[in-house]
Coordinates of C-alpha atoms in Angstrom, one line a residue:
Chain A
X158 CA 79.9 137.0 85.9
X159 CA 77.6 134.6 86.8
X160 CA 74.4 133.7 85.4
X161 CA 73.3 133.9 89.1
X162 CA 74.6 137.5 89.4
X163 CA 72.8 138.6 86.0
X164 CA 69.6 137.2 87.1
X165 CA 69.5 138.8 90.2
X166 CA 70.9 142.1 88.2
X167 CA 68.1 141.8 85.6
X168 CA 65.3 141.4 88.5
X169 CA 66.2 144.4 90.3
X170 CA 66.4 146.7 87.5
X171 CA 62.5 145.9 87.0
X172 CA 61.7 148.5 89.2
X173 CA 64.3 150.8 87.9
X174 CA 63.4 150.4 84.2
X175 CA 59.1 151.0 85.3
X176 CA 60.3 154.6 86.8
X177 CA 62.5 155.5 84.6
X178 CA 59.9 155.2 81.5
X179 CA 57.3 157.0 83.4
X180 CA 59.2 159.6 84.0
X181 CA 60.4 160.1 80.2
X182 CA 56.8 159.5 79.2
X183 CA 56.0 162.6 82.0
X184 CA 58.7 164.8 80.4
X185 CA 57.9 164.0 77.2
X186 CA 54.2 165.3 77.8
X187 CA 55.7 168.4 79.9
X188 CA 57.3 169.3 76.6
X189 CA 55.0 168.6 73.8
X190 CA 52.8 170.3 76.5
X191 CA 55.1 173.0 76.1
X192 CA 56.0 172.6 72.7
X193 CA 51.8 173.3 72.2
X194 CA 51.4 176.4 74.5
X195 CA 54.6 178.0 72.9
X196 CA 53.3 176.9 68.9
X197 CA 49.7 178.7 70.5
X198 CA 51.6 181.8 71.8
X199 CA 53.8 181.9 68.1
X200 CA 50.8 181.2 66.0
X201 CA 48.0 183.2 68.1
X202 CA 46.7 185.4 65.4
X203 CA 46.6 182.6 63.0
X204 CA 44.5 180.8 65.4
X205 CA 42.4 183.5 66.4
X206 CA 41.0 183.7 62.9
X207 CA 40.9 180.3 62.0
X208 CA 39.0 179.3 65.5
X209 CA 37.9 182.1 66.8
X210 CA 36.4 181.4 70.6
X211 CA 37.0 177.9 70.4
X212 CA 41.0 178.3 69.8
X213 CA 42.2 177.8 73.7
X214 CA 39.5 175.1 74.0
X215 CA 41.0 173.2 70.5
X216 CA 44.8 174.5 71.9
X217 CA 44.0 172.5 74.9
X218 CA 41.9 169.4 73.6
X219 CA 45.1 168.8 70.9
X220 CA 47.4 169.2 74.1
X221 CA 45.7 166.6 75.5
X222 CA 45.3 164.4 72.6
X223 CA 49.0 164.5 71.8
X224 CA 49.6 164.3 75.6
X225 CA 47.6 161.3 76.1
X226 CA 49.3 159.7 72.6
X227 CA 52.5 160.2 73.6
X228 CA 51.6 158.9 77.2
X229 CA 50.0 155.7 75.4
X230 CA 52.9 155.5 73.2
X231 CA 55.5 156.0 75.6
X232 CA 53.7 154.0 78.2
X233 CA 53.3 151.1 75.5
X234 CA 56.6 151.0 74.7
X235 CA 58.0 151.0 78.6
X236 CA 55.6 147.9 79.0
X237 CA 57.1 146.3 75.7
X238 CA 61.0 146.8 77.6
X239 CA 59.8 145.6 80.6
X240 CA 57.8 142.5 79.4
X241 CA 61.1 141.9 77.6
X242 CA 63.1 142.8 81.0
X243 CA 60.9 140.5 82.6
X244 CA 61.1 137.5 79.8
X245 CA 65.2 138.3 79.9
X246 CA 65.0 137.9 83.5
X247 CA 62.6 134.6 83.5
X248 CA 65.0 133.3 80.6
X249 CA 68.2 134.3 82.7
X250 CA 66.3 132.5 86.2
X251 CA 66.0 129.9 84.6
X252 CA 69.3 129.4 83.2
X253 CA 70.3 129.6 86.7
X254 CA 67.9 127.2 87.5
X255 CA 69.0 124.3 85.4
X256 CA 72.6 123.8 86.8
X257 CA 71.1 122.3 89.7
X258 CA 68.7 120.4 88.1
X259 CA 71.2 119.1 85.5
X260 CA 73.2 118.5 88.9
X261 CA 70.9 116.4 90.4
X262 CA 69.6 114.9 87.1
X263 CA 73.7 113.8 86.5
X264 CA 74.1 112.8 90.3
X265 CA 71.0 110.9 89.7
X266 CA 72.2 109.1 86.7
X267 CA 75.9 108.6 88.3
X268 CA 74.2 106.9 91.3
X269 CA 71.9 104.8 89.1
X270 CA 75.1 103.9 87.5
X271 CA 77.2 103.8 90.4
X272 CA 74.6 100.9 92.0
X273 CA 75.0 98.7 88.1
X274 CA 78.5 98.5 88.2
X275 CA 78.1 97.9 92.0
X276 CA 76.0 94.9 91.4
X277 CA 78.1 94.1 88.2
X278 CA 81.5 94.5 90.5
X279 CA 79.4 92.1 93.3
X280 CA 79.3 89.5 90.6
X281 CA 82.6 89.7 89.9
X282 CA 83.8 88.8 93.1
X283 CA 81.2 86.6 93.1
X284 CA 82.5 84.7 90.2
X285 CA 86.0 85.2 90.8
X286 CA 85.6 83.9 94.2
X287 CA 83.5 80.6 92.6
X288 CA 86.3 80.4 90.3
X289 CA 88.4 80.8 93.1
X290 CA 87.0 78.1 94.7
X291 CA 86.7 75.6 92.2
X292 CA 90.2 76.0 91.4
X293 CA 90.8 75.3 94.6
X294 CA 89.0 71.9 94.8
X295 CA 90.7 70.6 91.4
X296 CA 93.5 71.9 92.8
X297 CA 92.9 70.0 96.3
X298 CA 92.3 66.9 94.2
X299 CA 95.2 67.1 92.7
X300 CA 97.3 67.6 95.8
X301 CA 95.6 64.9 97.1
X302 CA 96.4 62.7 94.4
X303 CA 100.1 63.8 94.3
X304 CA 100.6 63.1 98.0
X305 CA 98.8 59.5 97.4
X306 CA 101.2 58.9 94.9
X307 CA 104.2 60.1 97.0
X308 CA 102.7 57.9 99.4
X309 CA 102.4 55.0 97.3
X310 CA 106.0 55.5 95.6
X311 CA 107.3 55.7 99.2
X312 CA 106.1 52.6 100.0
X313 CA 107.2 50.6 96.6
X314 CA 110.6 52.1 97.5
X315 CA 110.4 50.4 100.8
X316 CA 108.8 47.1 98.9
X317 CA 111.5 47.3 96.7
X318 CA 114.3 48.0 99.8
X319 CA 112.6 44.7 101.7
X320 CA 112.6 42.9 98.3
X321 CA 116.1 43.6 97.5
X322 CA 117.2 42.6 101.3
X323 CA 115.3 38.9 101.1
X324 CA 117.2 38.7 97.4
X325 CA 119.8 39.4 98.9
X326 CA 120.1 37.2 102.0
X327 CA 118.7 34.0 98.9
X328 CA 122.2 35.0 96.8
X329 CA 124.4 34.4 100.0
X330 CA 122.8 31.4 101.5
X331 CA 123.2 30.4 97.3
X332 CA 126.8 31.4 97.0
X333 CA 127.3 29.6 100.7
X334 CA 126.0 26.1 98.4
X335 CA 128.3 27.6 95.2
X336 CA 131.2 27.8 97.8
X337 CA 130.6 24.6 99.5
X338 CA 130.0 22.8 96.1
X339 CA 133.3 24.5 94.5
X340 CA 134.7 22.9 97.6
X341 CA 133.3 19.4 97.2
X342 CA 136.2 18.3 94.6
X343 CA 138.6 19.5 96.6
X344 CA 137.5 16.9 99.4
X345 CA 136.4 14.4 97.5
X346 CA 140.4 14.5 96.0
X347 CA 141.1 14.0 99.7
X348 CA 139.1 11.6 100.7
X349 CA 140.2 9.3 97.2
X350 CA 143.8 10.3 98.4
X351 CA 142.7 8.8 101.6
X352 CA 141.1 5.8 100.4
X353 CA 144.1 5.3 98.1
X354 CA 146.2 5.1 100.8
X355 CA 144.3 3.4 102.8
X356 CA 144.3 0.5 99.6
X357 CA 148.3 1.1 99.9
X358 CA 147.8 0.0 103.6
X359 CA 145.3 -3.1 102.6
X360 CA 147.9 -3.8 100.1
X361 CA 150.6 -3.6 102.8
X362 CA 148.1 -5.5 105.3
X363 CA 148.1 -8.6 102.4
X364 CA 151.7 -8.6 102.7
X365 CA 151.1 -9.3 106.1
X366 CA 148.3 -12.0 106.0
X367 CA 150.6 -14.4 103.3
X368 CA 153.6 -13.8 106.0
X369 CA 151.2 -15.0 108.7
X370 CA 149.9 -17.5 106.6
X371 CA 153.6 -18.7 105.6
X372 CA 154.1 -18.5 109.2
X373 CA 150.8 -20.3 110.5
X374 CA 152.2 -23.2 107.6
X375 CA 155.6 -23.5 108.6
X376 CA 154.8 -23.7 112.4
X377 CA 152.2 -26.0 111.7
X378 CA 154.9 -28.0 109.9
X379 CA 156.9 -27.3 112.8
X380 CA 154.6 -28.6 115.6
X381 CA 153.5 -31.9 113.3
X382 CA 157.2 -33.0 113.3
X383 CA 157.5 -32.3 117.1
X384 CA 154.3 -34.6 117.8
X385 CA 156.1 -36.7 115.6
X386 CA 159.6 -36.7 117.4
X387 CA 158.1 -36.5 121.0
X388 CA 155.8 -39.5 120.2
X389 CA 159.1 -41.5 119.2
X390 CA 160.7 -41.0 122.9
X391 CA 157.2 -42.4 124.6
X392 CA 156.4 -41.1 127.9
X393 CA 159.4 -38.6 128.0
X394 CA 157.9 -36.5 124.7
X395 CA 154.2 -36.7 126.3
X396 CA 154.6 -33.1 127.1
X397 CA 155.9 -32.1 124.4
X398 CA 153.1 -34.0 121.8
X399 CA 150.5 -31.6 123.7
X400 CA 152.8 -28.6 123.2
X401 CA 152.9 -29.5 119.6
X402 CA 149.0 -30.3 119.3
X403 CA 148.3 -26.4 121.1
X404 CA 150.5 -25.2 118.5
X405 CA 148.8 -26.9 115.5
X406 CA 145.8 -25.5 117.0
X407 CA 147.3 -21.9 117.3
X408 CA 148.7 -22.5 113.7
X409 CA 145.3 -23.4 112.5
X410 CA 143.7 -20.0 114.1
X411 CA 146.5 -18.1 112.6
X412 CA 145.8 -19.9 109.5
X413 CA 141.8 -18.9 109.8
X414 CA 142.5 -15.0 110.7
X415 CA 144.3 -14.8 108.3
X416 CA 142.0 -16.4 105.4
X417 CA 139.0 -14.1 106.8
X418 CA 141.7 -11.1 106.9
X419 CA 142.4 -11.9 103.5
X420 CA 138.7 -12.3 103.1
X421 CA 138.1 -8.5 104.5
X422 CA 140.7 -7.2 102.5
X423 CA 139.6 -8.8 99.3
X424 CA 136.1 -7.0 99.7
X425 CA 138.3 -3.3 100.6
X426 CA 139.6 -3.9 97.5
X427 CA 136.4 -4.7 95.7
X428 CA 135.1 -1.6 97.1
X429 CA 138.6 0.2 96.1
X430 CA 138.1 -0.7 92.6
X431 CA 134.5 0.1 92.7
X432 CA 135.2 3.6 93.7
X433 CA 137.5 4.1 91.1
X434 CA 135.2 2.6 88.9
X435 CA 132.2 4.5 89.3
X436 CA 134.5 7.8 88.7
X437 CA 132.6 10.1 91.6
X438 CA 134.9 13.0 90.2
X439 CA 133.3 13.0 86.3
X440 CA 129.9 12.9 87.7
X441 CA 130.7 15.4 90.4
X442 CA 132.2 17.8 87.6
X443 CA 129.0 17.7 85.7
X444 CA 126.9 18.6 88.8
X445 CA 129.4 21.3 90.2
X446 CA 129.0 22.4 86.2
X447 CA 125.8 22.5 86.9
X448 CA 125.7 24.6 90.0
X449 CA 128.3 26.9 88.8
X450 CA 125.8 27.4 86.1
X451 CA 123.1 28.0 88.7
X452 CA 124.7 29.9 90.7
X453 CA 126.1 32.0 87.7
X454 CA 122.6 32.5 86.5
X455 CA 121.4 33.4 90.3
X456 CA 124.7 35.9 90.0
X457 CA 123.4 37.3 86.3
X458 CA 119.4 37.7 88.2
X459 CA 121.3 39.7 91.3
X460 CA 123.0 41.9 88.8
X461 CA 119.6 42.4 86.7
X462 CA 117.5 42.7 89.6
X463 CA 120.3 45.5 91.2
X464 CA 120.2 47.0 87.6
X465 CA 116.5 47.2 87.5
X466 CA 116.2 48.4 91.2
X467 CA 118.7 50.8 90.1
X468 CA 116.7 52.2 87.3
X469 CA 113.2 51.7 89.4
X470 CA 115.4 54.2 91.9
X471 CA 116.1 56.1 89.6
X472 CA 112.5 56.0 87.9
X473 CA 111.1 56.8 91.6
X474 CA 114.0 59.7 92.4
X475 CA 112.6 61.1 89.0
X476 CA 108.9 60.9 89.4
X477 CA 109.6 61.7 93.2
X478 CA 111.0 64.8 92.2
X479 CA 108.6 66.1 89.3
X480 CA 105.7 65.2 92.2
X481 CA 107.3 67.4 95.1
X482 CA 107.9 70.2 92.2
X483 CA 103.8 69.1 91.7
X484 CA 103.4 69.8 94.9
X485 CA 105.0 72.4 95.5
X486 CA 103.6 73.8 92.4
X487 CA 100.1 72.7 93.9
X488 CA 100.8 74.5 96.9
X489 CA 102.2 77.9 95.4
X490 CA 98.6 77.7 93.4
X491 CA 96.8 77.6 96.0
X492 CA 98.2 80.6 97.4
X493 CA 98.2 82.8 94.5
X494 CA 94.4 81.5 94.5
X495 CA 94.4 83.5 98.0
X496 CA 95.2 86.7 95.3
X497 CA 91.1 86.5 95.1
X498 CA 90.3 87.7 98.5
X499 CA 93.0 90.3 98.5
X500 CA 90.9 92.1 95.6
X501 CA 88.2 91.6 97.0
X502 CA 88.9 93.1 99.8
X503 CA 90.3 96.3 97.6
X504 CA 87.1 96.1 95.8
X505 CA 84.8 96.5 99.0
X506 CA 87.3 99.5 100.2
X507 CA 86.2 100.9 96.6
X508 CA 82.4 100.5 97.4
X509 CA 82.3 101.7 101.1
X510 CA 84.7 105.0 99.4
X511 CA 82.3 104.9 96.6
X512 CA 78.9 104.7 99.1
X513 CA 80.3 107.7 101.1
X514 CA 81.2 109.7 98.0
X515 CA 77.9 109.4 96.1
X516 CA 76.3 110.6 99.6
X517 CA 78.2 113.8 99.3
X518 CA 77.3 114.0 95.8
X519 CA 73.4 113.8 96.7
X520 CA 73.6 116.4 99.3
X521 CA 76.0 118.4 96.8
X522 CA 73.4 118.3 94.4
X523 CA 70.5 118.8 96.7
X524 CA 72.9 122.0 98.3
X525 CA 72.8 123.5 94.6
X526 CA 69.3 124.4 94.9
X527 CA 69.6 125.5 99.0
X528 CA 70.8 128.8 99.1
X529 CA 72.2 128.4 102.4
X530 CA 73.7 125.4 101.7
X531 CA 77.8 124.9 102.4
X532 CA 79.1 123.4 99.5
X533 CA 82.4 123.8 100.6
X534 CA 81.9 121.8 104.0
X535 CA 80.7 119.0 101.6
X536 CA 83.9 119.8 99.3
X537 CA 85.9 119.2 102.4
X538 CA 84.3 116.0 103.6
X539 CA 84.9 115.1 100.1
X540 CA 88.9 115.3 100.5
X541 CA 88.4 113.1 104.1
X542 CA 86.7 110.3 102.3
X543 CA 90.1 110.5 100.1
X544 CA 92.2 110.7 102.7
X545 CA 90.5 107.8 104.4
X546 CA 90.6 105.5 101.6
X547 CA 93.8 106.1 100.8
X548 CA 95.0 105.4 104.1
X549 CA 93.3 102.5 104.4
X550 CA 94.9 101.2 100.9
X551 CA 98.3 102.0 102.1
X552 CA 97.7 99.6 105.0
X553 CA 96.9 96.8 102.5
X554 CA 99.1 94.4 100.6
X555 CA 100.4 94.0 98.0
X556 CA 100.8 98.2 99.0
X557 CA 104.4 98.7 97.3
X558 CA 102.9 101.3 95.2
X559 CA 100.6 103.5 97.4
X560 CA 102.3 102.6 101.2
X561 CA 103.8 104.8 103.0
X562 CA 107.3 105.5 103.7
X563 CA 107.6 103.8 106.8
X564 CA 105.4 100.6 106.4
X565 CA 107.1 100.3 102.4
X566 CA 109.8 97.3 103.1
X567 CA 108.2 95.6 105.5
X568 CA 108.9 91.8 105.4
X569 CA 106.1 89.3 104.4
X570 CA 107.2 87.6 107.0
X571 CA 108.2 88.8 110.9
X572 CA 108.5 86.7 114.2
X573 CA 108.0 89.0 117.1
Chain B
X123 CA 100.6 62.7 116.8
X124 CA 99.6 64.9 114.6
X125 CA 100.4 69.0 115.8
X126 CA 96.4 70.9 115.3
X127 CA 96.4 74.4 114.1
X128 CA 93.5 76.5 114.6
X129 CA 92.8 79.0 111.2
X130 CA 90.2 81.6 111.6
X131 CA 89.7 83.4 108.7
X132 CA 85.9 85.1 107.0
X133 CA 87.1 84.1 103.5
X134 CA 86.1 80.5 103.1
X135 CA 89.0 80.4 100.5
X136 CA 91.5 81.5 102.3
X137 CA 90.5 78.7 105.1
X138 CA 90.7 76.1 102.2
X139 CA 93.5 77.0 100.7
X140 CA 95.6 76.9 104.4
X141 CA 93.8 73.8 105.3
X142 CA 95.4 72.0 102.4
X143 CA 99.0 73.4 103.1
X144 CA 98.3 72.6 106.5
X145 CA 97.1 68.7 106.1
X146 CA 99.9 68.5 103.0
X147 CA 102.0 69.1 105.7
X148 CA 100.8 66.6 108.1
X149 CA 98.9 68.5 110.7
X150 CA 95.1 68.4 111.8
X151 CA 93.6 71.7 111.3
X152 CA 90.4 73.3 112.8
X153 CA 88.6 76.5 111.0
X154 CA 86.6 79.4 112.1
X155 CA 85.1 81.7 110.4
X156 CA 85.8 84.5 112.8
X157 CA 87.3 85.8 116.1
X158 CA 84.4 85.0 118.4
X159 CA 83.3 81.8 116.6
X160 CA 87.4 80.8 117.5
X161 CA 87.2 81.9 121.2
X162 CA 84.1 79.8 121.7
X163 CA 86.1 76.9 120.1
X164 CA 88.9 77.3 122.7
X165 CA 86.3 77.9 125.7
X166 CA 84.9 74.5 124.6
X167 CA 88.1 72.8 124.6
X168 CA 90.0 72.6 121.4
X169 CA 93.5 72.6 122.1
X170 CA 95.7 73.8 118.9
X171 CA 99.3 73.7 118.8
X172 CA 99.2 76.6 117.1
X173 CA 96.5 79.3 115.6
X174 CA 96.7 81.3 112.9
X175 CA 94.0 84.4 112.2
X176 CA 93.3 87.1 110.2
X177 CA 93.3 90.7 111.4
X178 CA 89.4 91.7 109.5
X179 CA 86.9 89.7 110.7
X180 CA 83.0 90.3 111.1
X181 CA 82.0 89.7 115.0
X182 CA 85.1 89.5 116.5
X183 CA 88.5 90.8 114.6
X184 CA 91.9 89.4 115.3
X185 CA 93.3 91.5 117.5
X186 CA 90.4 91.3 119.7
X187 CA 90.8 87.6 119.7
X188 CA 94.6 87.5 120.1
X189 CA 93.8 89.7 123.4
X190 CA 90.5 87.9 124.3
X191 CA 92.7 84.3 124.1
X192 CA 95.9 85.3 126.0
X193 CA 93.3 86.6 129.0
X194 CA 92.6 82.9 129.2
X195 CA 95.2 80.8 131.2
X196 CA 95.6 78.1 129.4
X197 CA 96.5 79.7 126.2
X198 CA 99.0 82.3 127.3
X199 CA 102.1 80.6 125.9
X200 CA 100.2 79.1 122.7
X201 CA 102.0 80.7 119.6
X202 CA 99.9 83.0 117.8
X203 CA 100.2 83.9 114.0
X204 CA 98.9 86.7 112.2
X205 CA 97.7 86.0 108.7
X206 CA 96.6 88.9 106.7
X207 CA 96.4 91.8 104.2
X208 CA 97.5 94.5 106.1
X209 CA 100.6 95.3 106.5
X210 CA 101.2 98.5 108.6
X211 CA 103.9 98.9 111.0
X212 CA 101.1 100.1 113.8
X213 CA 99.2 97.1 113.0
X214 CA 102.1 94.9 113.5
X215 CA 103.0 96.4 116.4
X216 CA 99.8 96.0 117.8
X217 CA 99.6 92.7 117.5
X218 CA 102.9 92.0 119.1
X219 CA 102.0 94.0 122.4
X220 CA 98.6 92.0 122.7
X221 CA 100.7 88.8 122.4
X222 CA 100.5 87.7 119.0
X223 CA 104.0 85.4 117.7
X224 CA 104.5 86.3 113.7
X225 CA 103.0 88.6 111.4
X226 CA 102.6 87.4 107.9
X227 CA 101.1 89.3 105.1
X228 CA 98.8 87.5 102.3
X229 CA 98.9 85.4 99.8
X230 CA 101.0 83.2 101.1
X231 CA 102.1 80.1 99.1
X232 CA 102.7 76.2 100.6
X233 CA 106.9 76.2 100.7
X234 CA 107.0 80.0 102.9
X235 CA 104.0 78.9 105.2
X236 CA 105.3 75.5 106.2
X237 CA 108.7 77.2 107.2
X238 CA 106.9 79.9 108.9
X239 CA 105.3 76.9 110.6
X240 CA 108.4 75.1 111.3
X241 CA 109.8 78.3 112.9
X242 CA 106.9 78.5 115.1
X243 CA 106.6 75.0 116.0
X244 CA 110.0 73.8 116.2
X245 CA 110.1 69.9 115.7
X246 CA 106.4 70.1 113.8

């Protein structure tokens, strides 16, 4: 039962337990009334002589005496039961009293409580979202400064590419001189084979210049002793002294060309001899030694340059790589930093469920001291606000734990 | 030239966090801070490529905006993507009767948005 019920029990059995002693304290006198008249009647005679007229006058004033005692007595006593009824019943009223108020008092203290943490949770997301935020920033920097640096090892890697091409076009146009110097012996062998002979041939041309020189002497000789015969017939050998001067002449010419032949071929072979005396080949060894040297060094700098544009390529495939997984990382960051406004989002669901509740809670506890209040209808709206934010959680992600059966699955990610 | 996307989101983090993706990614991006603030953009003249909004917004949500952009003319065929928390089937489906292109649920990290992007805007 109820302290409610005993209260209310207690309270209306005041009236009950005020009759019910006046009406023993009425019986009661009725029989010591009684009890009086029938002693009188037993102990007349005794009376009669001990009181004489004044016995029914004494009979009756000790009635009354005892009446009125017992009346006080029993009258005193009800009043004692029922200021004890009454103190039971103020004690048990206010027993039922005090739920409420502790109701209200706790309700009181559970909103007052309710509104810290509210402020305390408000400053969480307030930090966390500052938090957030400056995360996001360094993070931003960062990004920034690993897409600068993509940027920048993008364009050493073309530097490097237009480098390697001008290198490359110097080493040919080099190896073109290498070639055409590797060559150079070759045709300087052909031209001395030329030159030599051509000396055969000047050496075969002097041949020639004594056998026109032999030739120019004899005819000479021939055409003297002519002039000399024709002169010794007189007029007859006229002609023939003319003849024979012409061919002197001729003979004399012949004689000439062929001294300034002699004379050209003498300075060929000065020049012959020179050649072969300034040994082109020896020096021409030492220079194509030279450039072979050159061009082997030029060949050794290709190789070291395509080795170190090698390991620069692989240097910049490297930090390429660990700067997209930078990146990438960045970028995967900044979306787990988006985690913040998912909670708090959850966290304002919590407050508005929170806001409605403790308003049901007030007029619960205000209800407690209405007797016509319907704490049940407040019990019920109770359950909605439950099965509001519920449903509204279930429509959140992440919701794998609390969605419901037909939205648990769902892709992240849907084109329509 | 560089492809703009339109993000309309209320959390200033979640704007900065896309932006970055977004410009990593080479684009121009344009923010709002909710639905009726990103309709007034478009009425002025923006022209996105592409715009990406969040379904709980102050003012104007998203799926009033996804219905208040497609009743203008010029922005019937632009491709529309849902970015956001919610995940309900009757949300999505919502969404794709007023007009809207994807559905993706949040967080969402660099690598999955810039395919999602790539899938939206083919040659971006």
């Amino acid at each position: 039962m109820s302290p409610e019920t005993n209260v209310s029990s207690d309270v209306f059995e005041l009236p009950t337990i005020a009759g019910k002693e006046l009406w023993r304290a009425t019986y009661m006198a009725l029989a010591l009334f009684a009890l009086v008249g029938w002693a009188a009647m037993m102990f007349q005679s005794d009376l009669d002589r001990l009181l004489g007229g004044q016995r029914d006058f004494v009979i009756l004033a000790a009635a009354a005496l005892i009446l009125i005692a017992t009346n006080m007595s029993l009258i005193r006593r009800a009043s004692r039961r029922i200021e004890l009824r009454a103190s039971q019943v103020q004690v048990a009223a206010s027993l039922a009293v005090r739920p409420a108020e502790q109701a209200a008092l706790m309700v009181e203290h559970h909103l007052r409580l309710d509104e810290a943490m509210g402020v305390q949770l408000k400053g969480v997301v307030g930090d966390t979202e500052n938090a957030a935020m400056m995360l996001m920033l360094e993070v931003r920097k960062l990004s920034d400064a690993a897409n600068t640096l993509m940027s920048y090892l993008d364009n050493s890697n073309m530097n490097a590419r237009d480098m390697e091409h001008e290198i490359g076009e110097s080493v040919a146009f080099i190896v073109r001189i290498d070639n055409f110097v590797r060559e150079l012996p070759d045709r300087i062998q052909q031209d001395m084979a030329f030159m030599r002979e051509a000396g055969k041939e000047i050496d075969e041309l002097g041949k020639y210049v004594d056998v026109i020189k032999e030739v120019s002497k004899k005819t000479d000789f021939l055409a003297r002793n002519v002039s000399i015969e024709a002169a010794s017939v007189g007029e007859f050998g006229a002609g023939f002294v003319e003849v024979a001067d012409e061919i002197c002449k001729l003979s004399e010419q012949s004689t000439n060309a062929a001294a300034m032949i002699e004379q050209s071929l003498t300075v060929a072979r000065n020049i012959r001899q020179n050649g072969h005396k300034f040994n082109f080949l020896q020096e021409y060894a030492q220079q194509i030694c030279d450039a072979d040297k050159v061009v082997e060094s030029i060949r050794s700098l290709q190789e070291s340059h395509e080795n170190m544009r090698q390991y620069y390529q692989t240097l910049f495939s490297v930090v390429t790589e660990h700067n997209t997984c930078l990146a990438a990382g960045l970028g995967e960051i900044l979306g787990h930093i988006q985690f913040q406004d998912v909670v708090r989002q959850r966290i304002e669901r919590m407050e508005n469920a929170v806001a409605k509740r403790n308003v049901l809670f007030q007029a619960f506890a205000q209800g407690l001291d209405t007797p016509d209040a319907d704490l049940l209808e407040l019990a019920e709206q109770m359950r909605v606000v439950l099965d509001e934010y519920l449903a509204l959680e279930s429509r959140h992600a992440p919701a794998a734990n609390n969605a419901s059966e037909q939205d648990a699955g769902l892709p992240q990610f849907e084109l329509f | 030239m560089a492809k703009t996307i339109l993000v309309v989101d209320d959390s200033a983090l979640i704007r900065t966090s896309v932006t970055q993706h977004l410009k990593n990614g080479g684009f121009t991006v344009e923010t709002a801070d909710d639905g009726l603030n990103a309709l007034n953009m478009l009425k002025a003249g923006l022209k996105p490529d592409l715009m990406i909004t969040d379904i709980n917004m102050p003012n104007m949500n998203g799926i009033e905006l996804i219905q208040s952009t497609r009743a203008l003319p010029e922005f019937r065929f632009m491709p529309i993507l849902v970015m956001t928390t919610e995940s309900q089937q009757t949300m999505r489906d919502e969404a794709k009767q007023l007009g809207a292109t994807g559905w993706v649920v949040k967080p969402v990290g660099g690598e999955l948005l810039m395919s999602i992007i790539k899938k939206v805007l083919p040659g971006a």
